[in-house]
Amino acid sequence: MDALLDIGRIFINPVFYIALIAAVLLGYFRVKKERKTFRTRVVWGGTEFAGLLKDGFLFAIILSILFAGVGLVVPMEWLVALSIVSIIMLISGVYQMGSFIYLSLAAVALGWLMRTNAWSIDLGFLQFQGYFLSWEWLVPVALITGAFVVLEGWLVRKYGAVSASPRLEKAPRGLMAAVYKSKRLWLIPVLLVVPGSLVESYAPYWPQLPIGESSLSLILFPIVFGFQSLARKTMPIYLFPRIGKAIMIVGGVVVVLALLALLWQPLAFAALIIGALGRFGVAIYFAAKERQGNHAVTPQALGVMIVDVLPDSPADKMGLIRGEVIRKVNGLSVSNESELYEAIQVNAAHCRLEVLDHNREVRLRQHVIFRHDHHRLGLIVVN
């Protein structure tokens, strides 16, 4: 019963509920923007909410077993500070600063500042007064942080492009071009070991990194982190995997430095600082690179460029994807949306498309277009 009560603490942590609400609002405002721009939603409105827990659920189990198994003990005060900075991030909606390395380091800094300046916050169930920095608990905090940054990179690599929403903006030549905004949240409920009495009563020889407490307890804590980026020069399916890989490398560096901190403890704090600088460097590098050069999706002189494809539409069934260029429809050359749909009517029963893919290779696609098919072909194009 005590175990269930400790694990069930996740449901009294406001981070859990605020993250759920934030994910719902994220999808709602994205769809609202898509309807305003394209008169239809592009990606299902529940994508962000559905992926909030589902995307990282397996890793939540793996990391819980790993952290609890090796006895990485973190102070409850750090979790309280982490909850505070996570709530600030969620409410602000500034997910560029939602990386877990930022949140973890901010939590460390917040607790230290409060204790140093004798500040306190009355949370109802707890009078939070911060804490002094201690190498003993900074080591497990750095290890946990590094692991979550690696996970963050993996999630960005796999899911960053899934819900990337198209936007229109003016290109340098005055024409409208498409950009893709990816804004995601992930909630990972992870089992952590904190000072308490629960674990010791059942497992007196539980492995741990001691922080001066003789008894330990388990708590299921909602780790939340966000991601936000914009794809201009590069298509999302190529850009976000690269960003994710770079974030994973940063996380790996944090883990290695945290492990070395077992030999020299000050490296734990250095791992957090270097990780935050590295993650910031990744964001700046890719943002600057995307601002250089031409947009990936712009109007074409010969053909119609695809901004996006509606799910389950005829275009989706034909295998058309973002960034491809439709050169001919039913044997007729097309250069804008009007010509595209006029050419479809020539032989809608057996619509044949000549498409230029991302490698500038021509491929042919064919599909039957019925009158009840939504948006006729299911394409969003740029003129």
Short mmCIF file of C-alpha atoms in Angstrom, two decimals:
data_model
loop_
_atom_site.label_atom_id
_atom_site.label_comp_id
_atom_site.label_asym_id
_atom_site.label_seq_id
_atom_site.Cartn_x
_atom_site.Cartn_y
_atom_site.Cartn_z
CA MET A 1 0.00 0.00 0.00
CA ASP A 2 2.84 2.41 0.83
CA ALA A 3 4.41 1.64 -2.53
CA LEU A 4 1.19 2.45 -4.34
CA LEU A 5 0.87 5.70 -2.44
CA ASP A 6 4.42 6.77 -3.27
CA ILE A 7 4.06 5.80 -6.93
CA GLY A 8 0.67 7.50 -7.07
CA ARG A 9 2.21 10.84 -6.19
CA ILE A 10 2.46 11.55 -9.91
CA PHE A 11 -1.28 12.29 -9.86
CA ILE A 12 -0.93 15.07 -7.30
CA ASN A 13 1.90 16.76 -9.16
CA PRO A 14 0.48 19.72 -11.11
CA VAL A 15 3.09 19.18 -13.85
CA PHE A 16 1.15 16.09 -14.97
CA TYR A 17 -2.13 17.94 -15.49
CA ILE A 18 -0.61 21.12 -16.90
CA ALA A 19 1.32 19.03 -19.46
CA LEU A 20 -1.91 17.29 -20.52
CA ILE A 21 -3.68 20.63 -20.96
CA ALA A 22 -0.67 22.12 -22.77
CA ALA A 23 -0.60 19.20 -25.25
CA VAL A 24 -4.32 19.62 -25.99
CA LEU A 25 -3.91 23.37 -26.52
CA LEU A 26 -0.84 22.76 -28.68
CA GLY A 27 -2.90 20.68 -31.10
CA TYR A 28 -5.87 23.04 -30.93
CA PHE A 29 -3.92 26.18 -31.85
CA ARG A 30 -1.95 24.34 -34.54
CA VAL A 31 -5.15 23.18 -36.24
CA LYS A 32 -6.65 26.65 -35.86
CA LYS A 33 -3.63 28.14 -37.64
CA GLU A 34 -3.78 25.51 -40.40
CA ARG A 35 -7.47 26.12 -41.02
CA LYS A 36 -6.89 29.87 -41.19
CA THR A 37 -4.05 29.47 -43.69
CA PHE A 38 -5.16 26.51 -45.80
CA ARG A 39 -8.90 26.21 -44.94
CA THR A 40 -8.31 22.67 -43.67
CA ARG A 41 -6.32 20.94 -40.96
CA VAL A 42 -3.22 19.12 -42.15
CA VAL A 43 -2.36 16.94 -39.17
CA TRP A 44 -4.88 15.41 -36.75
CA GLY A 45 -5.54 17.76 -33.84
CA GLY A 46 -4.88 15.08 -31.22
CA THR A 47 -1.39 14.26 -32.48
CA GLU A 48 0.42 16.17 -29.73
CA PHE A 49 -1.83 14.81 -26.97
CA ALA A 50 -1.61 11.22 -28.22
CA GLY A 51 2.18 11.38 -28.46
CA LEU A 52 2.66 13.10 -25.10
CA LEU A 53 2.86 9.80 -23.19
CA LYS A 54 2.80 7.18 -25.95
CA ASP A 55 5.98 8.19 -27.78
CA GLY A 56 8.24 7.68 -24.78
CA PHE A 57 6.29 5.11 -22.75
CA LEU A 58 8.69 2.22 -23.40
CA PHE A 59 11.65 4.37 -22.43
CA ALA A 60 9.84 5.40 -19.25
CA ILE A 61 9.84 1.75 -18.19
CA ILE A 62 13.46 1.18 -19.22
CA LEU A 63 14.77 4.31 -17.48
CA SER A 64 12.72 3.60 -14.35
CA ILE A 65 14.30 0.14 -14.05
CA LEU A 66 17.75 1.56 -14.78
CA PHE A 67 17.61 4.50 -12.35
CA ALA A 68 16.01 2.55 -9.53
CA GLY A 69 18.18 -0.51 -10.17
CA VAL A 70 21.49 1.32 -9.78
CA GLY A 71 20.17 3.48 -6.95
CA LEU A 72 20.47 6.98 -8.39
CA VAL A 73 19.17 8.99 -5.44
CA VAL A 74 18.01 12.55 -6.03
CA PRO A 75 16.83 15.03 -3.38
CA MET A 76 13.13 15.79 -3.17
CA GLU A 77 13.99 19.51 -3.18
CA TRP A 78 15.48 19.21 -6.67
CA LEU A 79 12.29 17.54 -7.90
CA VAL A 80 10.25 20.39 -6.43
CA ALA A 81 12.47 22.95 -8.17
CA LEU A 82 12.24 20.91 -11.39
CA SER A 83 8.45 20.96 -11.12
CA ILE A 84 8.47 24.75 -10.73
CA VAL A 85 10.67 25.42 -13.78
CA SER A 86 8.74 22.82 -15.82
CA ILE A 87 5.44 24.56 -15.04
CA ILE A 88 6.94 27.92 -16.05
CA MET A 89 8.07 26.40 -19.36
CA LEU A 90 4.66 24.82 -20.00
CA ILE A 91 2.71 27.98 -19.24
CA SER A 92 5.03 30.24 -21.22
CA GLY A 93 4.85 28.02 -24.31
CA VAL A 94 8.50 28.79 -25.09
CA TYR A 95 9.45 25.24 -25.98
CA GLN A 96 12.78 26.32 -27.49
CA MET A 97 13.86 26.37 -23.84
CA GLY A 98 12.07 23.11 -23.08
CA SER A 99 15.08 20.83 -23.43
CA PHE A 100 15.57 18.79 -20.26
CA ILE A 101 19.16 19.98 -19.91
CA TYR A 102 17.87 23.55 -19.53
CA LEU A 103 15.16 22.52 -17.07
CA SER A 104 17.53 20.42 -14.96
CA LEU A 105 20.19 23.11 -14.75
CA ALA A 106 17.54 25.77 -14.04
CA ALA A 107 16.20 23.63 -11.18
CA VAL A 108 19.70 23.34 -9.69
CA ALA A 109 20.20 27.10 -9.99
CA LEU A 110 16.75 27.91 -8.57
CA GLY A 111 17.29 25.83 -5.44
CA TRP A 112 20.73 27.29 -4.87
CA LEU A 113 19.53 30.89 -5.34
CA MET A 114 16.64 30.41 -2.94
CA ARG A 115 18.82 28.91 -0.23
CA THR A 116 21.62 31.48 -0.69
CA ASN A 117 19.19 34.42 -0.50
CA ALA A 118 17.00 32.85 2.22
CA TRP A 119 13.94 32.91 -0.03
CA SER A 120 11.04 30.51 0.43
CA ILE A 121 7.88 29.44 -1.38
CA ASP A 122 4.85 28.09 0.46
CA LEU A 123 3.55 25.23 -1.70
CA GLY A 124 0.89 24.20 0.78
CA PHE A 125 2.28 20.74 1.43
CA LEU A 126 5.86 22.00 1.63
CA GLN A 127 7.78 25.14 2.52
CA PHE A 128 10.36 25.16 -0.25
CA GLN A 129 13.53 26.94 0.83
CA GLY A 130 15.99 25.63 -1.75
CA TYR A 131 19.20 23.76 -1.01
CA PHE A 132 22.97 24.02 -0.97
CA LEU A 133 24.82 22.40 -3.83
CA SER A 134 26.32 19.04 -3.04
CA TRP A 135 28.53 16.99 -5.34
CA GLU A 136 27.00 13.78 -3.98
CA TRP A 137 23.51 14.44 -5.41
CA LEU A 138 24.71 16.41 -8.44
CA VAL A 139 26.30 13.22 -9.81
CA PRO A 140 23.02 11.25 -10.08
CA VAL A 141 21.22 14.40 -11.28
CA ALA A 142 23.77 14.77 -14.09
CA LEU A 143 23.45 11.09 -15.04
CA ILE A 144 19.66 11.27 -15.14
CA THR A 145 19.79 14.53 -17.10
CA GLY A 146 22.16 13.07 -19.69
CA ALA A 147 19.93 10.03 -20.16
CA PHE A 148 16.88 12.23 -20.77
CA VAL A 149 18.75 14.43 -23.24
CA VAL A 150 19.65 11.30 -25.21
CA LEU A 151 15.97 10.30 -25.11
CA GLU A 152 14.98 13.82 -26.17
CA GLY A 153 17.22 13.55 -29.21
CA TRP A 154 15.77 10.15 -30.13
CA LEU A 155 12.20 11.47 -29.89
CA VAL A 156 13.05 14.53 -32.00
CA ARG A 157 14.74 12.29 -34.55
CA LYS A 158 11.75 9.96 -34.81
CA TYR A 159 8.74 12.26 -34.23
CA GLY A 160 9.97 15.79 -34.90
CA ALA A 161 8.72 15.78 -38.49
CA VAL A 162 5.46 13.91 -37.84
CA SER A 163 3.49 16.92 -36.64
CA ALA A 164 5.57 19.62 -38.34
CA SER A 165 2.89 22.06 -39.40
CA PRO A 166 3.20 24.06 -42.65
CA ARG A 167 3.14 27.85 -42.60
CA LEU A 168 3.36 30.40 -45.39
CA GLU A 169 5.75 33.32 -45.43
CA LYS A 170 7.17 35.68 -48.03
CA ALA A 171 10.31 34.51 -49.79
CA PRO A 172 13.04 37.04 -50.73
CA ARG A 173 11.59 37.40 -54.25
CA GLY A 174 8.19 38.37 -52.85
CA LEU A 175 6.53 35.03 -53.54
CA MET A 176 4.88 32.92 -50.86
CA ALA A 177 6.97 30.01 -49.61
CA ALA A 178 6.29 27.27 -47.07
CA VAL A 179 8.05 26.66 -43.77
CA TYR A 180 7.39 23.88 -41.28
CA LYS A 181 7.05 24.43 -37.55
CA SER A 182 7.56 21.52 -35.20
CA LYS A 183 6.42 22.08 -31.62
CA ARG A 184 6.14 19.05 -29.35
CA LEU A 185 5.85 18.06 -25.72
CA TRP A 186 6.77 14.73 -24.15
CA LEU A 187 5.85 13.49 -20.69
CA ILE A 188 7.91 10.62 -19.27
CA PRO A 189 6.67 9.21 -15.93
CA VAL A 190 9.84 7.80 -14.40
CA LEU A 191 10.40 5.95 -11.15
CA LEU A 192 13.02 7.76 -9.06
CA VAL A 193 14.69 7.00 -5.74
CA VAL A 194 14.46 9.76 -3.16
CA PRO A 195 15.30 9.97 0.55
CA GLY A 196 12.53 8.23 2.50
CA SER A 197 11.60 5.05 4.38
CA LEU A 198 9.83 2.88 1.81
CA VAL A 199 12.68 1.14 0.00
CA GLU A 200 14.80 0.39 3.04
CA SER A 201 11.98 -1.52 4.75
CA TYR A 202 11.75 -3.95 1.81
CA ALA A 203 15.33 -3.89 0.45
CA PRO A 204 17.92 -2.88 3.08
CA TYR A 205 20.83 -3.54 0.70
CA TRP A 206 19.41 -1.39 -2.13
CA PRO A 207 22.37 0.00 -4.17
CA GLN A 208 22.64 3.78 -4.01
CA LEU A 209 24.82 6.83 -4.20
CA PRO A 210 24.61 8.05 -0.59
CA ILE A 211 23.63 11.65 0.12
CA GLY A 212 23.64 11.45 3.89
CA GLU A 213 20.24 9.76 4.31
CA SER A 214 19.90 6.20 5.55
CA SER A 215 16.41 5.51 4.16
CA LEU A 216 15.09 5.71 0.62
CA SER A 217 11.74 5.77 -1.11
CA LEU A 218 10.33 5.43 -4.62
CA ILE A 219 8.34 8.12 -6.38
CA LEU A 220 6.84 8.18 -9.86
CA PHE A 221 7.75 11.63 -11.15
CA PRO A 222 6.47 13.28 -14.36
CA ILE A 223 9.47 14.38 -16.38
CA VAL A 224 8.38 16.79 -19.10
CA PHE A 225 10.39 18.43 -21.87
CA GLY A 226 9.61 20.23 -25.11
CA PHE A 227 10.99 20.89 -28.56
CA GLN A 228 10.42 23.68 -31.07
CA SER A 229 12.14 24.37 -34.37
CA LEU A 230 11.46 25.69 -37.85
CA ALA A 231 12.40 24.09 -41.16
CA ARG A 232 12.91 26.48 -44.09
CA LYS A 233 15.86 25.46 -46.22
CA THR A 234 15.61 21.74 -45.49
CA MET A 235 12.58 19.45 -45.62
CA PRO A 236 11.41 18.31 -42.16
CA ILE A 237 12.04 14.61 -42.86
CA TYR A 238 15.74 15.44 -43.32
CA LEU A 239 16.22 18.31 -40.88
CA PHE A 240 14.71 16.99 -37.65
CA PRO A 241 16.54 13.62 -37.71
CA ARG A 242 19.79 15.60 -37.99
CA ILE A 243 18.83 17.84 -35.07
CA GLY A 244 17.81 14.78 -33.06
CA LYS A 245 21.14 13.09 -33.74
CA ALA A 246 23.03 16.19 -32.60
CA ILE A 247 20.96 16.34 -29.39
CA MET A 248 21.71 12.66 -28.73
CA ILE A 249 25.43 13.38 -29.04
CA VAL A 250 25.10 16.22 -26.51
CA GLY A 251 23.27 13.85 -24.15
CA GLY A 252 25.99 11.24 -24.61
CA VAL A 253 28.65 13.78 -23.65
CA VAL A 254 26.69 14.67 -20.49
CA VAL A 255 26.43 10.99 -19.53
CA VAL A 256 30.17 10.40 -20.07
CA LEU A 257 31.13 13.45 -18.00
CA ALA A 258 28.67 12.43 -15.28
CA LEU A 259 30.24 8.96 -15.14
CA LEU A 260 33.70 10.52 -14.87
CA ALA A 261 32.30 12.59 -12.00
CA LEU A 262 32.23 9.36 -10.00
CA LEU A 263 36.02 9.77 -9.97
CA TRP A 264 36.09 13.57 -9.66
CA GLN A 265 32.77 14.95 -8.46
CA PRO A 266 33.03 18.57 -9.75
CA LEU A 267 32.64 17.15 -13.25
CA ALA A 268 28.95 16.61 -12.45
CA PHE A 269 28.27 20.34 -12.46
CA ALA A 270 30.53 20.78 -15.48
CA ALA A 271 28.46 18.14 -17.29
CA LEU A 272 25.29 20.20 -16.81
CA ILE A 273 26.95 23.44 -17.93
CA ILE A 274 28.61 21.86 -20.98
CA GLY A 275 25.38 20.05 -21.85
CA ALA A 276 23.35 23.27 -21.73
CA LEU A 277 25.92 25.09 -23.87
CA GLY A 278 26.03 22.19 -26.31
CA ARG A 279 22.24 22.02 -26.60
CA PHE A 280 22.08 25.79 -27.12
CA GLY A 281 24.78 25.50 -29.75
CA VAL A 282 22.77 22.84 -31.61
CA ALA A 283 19.70 25.09 -31.66
CA ILE A 284 21.66 28.15 -32.84
CA TYR A 285 23.58 26.21 -35.52
CA PHE A 286 20.53 24.68 -37.18
CA ALA A 287 18.43 27.85 -36.85
CA ALA A 288 21.15 29.92 -38.54
CA LYS A 289 21.65 27.30 -41.24
CA GLU A 290 17.93 27.23 -42.03
CA ARG A 291 17.89 31.02 -42.52
CA GLN A 292 20.56 30.83 -45.20
CA GLY A 293 19.76 30.13 -48.83
CA ASN A 294 16.41 29.60 -50.49
CA HIS A 295 13.27 28.02 -49.09
CA ALA A 296 12.87 24.31 -49.79
CA VAL A 297 9.22 24.73 -50.80
CA THR A 298 8.58 27.65 -53.18
CA PRO A 299 6.53 28.19 -56.37
CA GLN A 300 8.07 26.48 -59.40
CA ALA A 301 8.14 27.73 -62.99
CA LEU A 302 7.65 24.21 -64.29
CA GLY A 303 5.30 22.30 -62.01
CA VAL A 304 3.36 22.60 -58.78
CA MET A 305 5.24 22.06 -55.51
CA ILE A 306 3.51 20.12 -52.74
CA VAL A 307 3.37 21.86 -49.37
CA ASP A 308 1.62 18.97 -47.64
CA VAL A 309 -0.61 15.95 -48.19
CA LEU A 310 -3.83 15.35 -46.26
CA PRO A 311 -3.94 11.98 -44.46
CA ASP A 312 -5.97 9.20 -46.14
CA SER A 313 -6.54 11.34 -49.24
CA PRO A 314 -6.03 10.12 -52.84
CA ALA A 315 -2.70 11.97 -52.88
CA ASP A 316 -1.66 10.17 -49.70
CA LYS A 317 -2.64 6.81 -51.23
CA MET A 318 -0.55 7.66 -54.30
CA GLY A 319 2.47 8.11 -52.03
CA LEU A 320 2.94 11.82 -52.69
CA ILE A 321 4.93 13.64 -50.02
CA ARG A 322 5.93 17.16 -49.02
CA GLY A 323 8.43 18.91 -51.26
CA GLU A 324 7.74 16.93 -54.42
CA VAL A 325 6.85 18.73 -57.67
CA ILE A 326 3.94 17.67 -59.87
CA ARG A 327 5.09 18.26 -63.46
CA LYS A 328 2.23 16.77 -65.48
CA VAL A 329 -1.33 15.59 -64.82
CA ASN A 330 -2.97 13.32 -67.39
CA GLY A 331 -0.25 14.27 -69.85
CA LEU A 332 -0.78 18.03 -69.43
CA SER A 333 1.93 20.29 -68.01
CA VAL A 334 0.81 22.27 -64.94
CA SER A 335 2.32 25.31 -63.23
CA ASN A 336 -0.29 26.34 -60.63
CA GLU A 337 -3.17 24.96 -58.58
CA SER A 338 -5.87 25.95 -61.08
CA GLU A 339 -4.14 24.17 -63.94
CA LEU A 340 -3.59 21.17 -61.68
CA TYR A 341 -7.29 20.63 -60.95
CA GLU A 342 -8.32 21.45 -64.50
CA ALA A 343 -5.99 18.73 -65.74
CA ILE A 344 -7.46 16.28 -63.21
CA GLN A 345 -10.90 16.74 -64.75
CA VAL A 346 -9.58 15.54 -68.12
CA ASN A 347 -9.59 11.98 -66.79
CA ALA A 348 -10.45 11.93 -63.10
CA ALA A 349 -11.35 8.25 -63.24
CA HIS A 350 -7.70 7.38 -63.88
CA CYS A 351 -5.68 10.37 -62.72
CA ARG A 352 -2.04 10.02 -63.82
CA LEU A 353 0.67 12.24 -62.34
CA GLU A 354 4.28 12.81 -63.33
CA VAL A 355 6.15 13.78 -60.17
CA LEU A 356 9.66 15.05 -59.50
CA ASP A 357 10.85 13.63 -56.16
CA HIS A 358 13.39 15.05 -53.68
CA ASN A 359 16.25 13.57 -55.72
CA ARG A 360 14.88 15.30 -58.85
CA GLU A 361 14.02 11.94 -60.37
CA VAL A 362 10.75 11.52 -62.25
CA ARG A 363 8.24 8.96 -61.01
CA LEU A 364 4.70 8.20 -62.17
CA ARG A 365 1.64 7.85 -59.93
CA GLN A 366 -1.96 6.90 -60.75
CA HIS A 367 -5.17 6.81 -58.75
CA VAL A 368 -8.94 6.94 -59.20
CA ILE A 369 -10.49 10.24 -58.02
CA PHE A 370 -14.08 9.96 -56.81
CA ARG A 371 -16.41 12.90 -56.33
CA HIS A 372 -16.67 12.30 -52.60
CA ASP A 373 -12.89 12.38 -52.11
CA HIS A 374 -12.13 15.19 -49.64
CA HIS A 375 -10.43 18.23 -51.18
CA ARG A 376 -10.50 16.35 -54.52
CA LEU A 377 -6.88 15.18 -54.48
CA GLY A 378 -5.91 16.01 -50.88
CA LEU A 379 -3.00 18.29 -51.77
CA ILE A 380 -1.89 21.59 -50.31
CA VAL A 381 0.30 23.38 -52.82
CA VAL A 382 2.13 26.68 -53.07
CA ASN A 383 1.43 29.06 -55.95
#
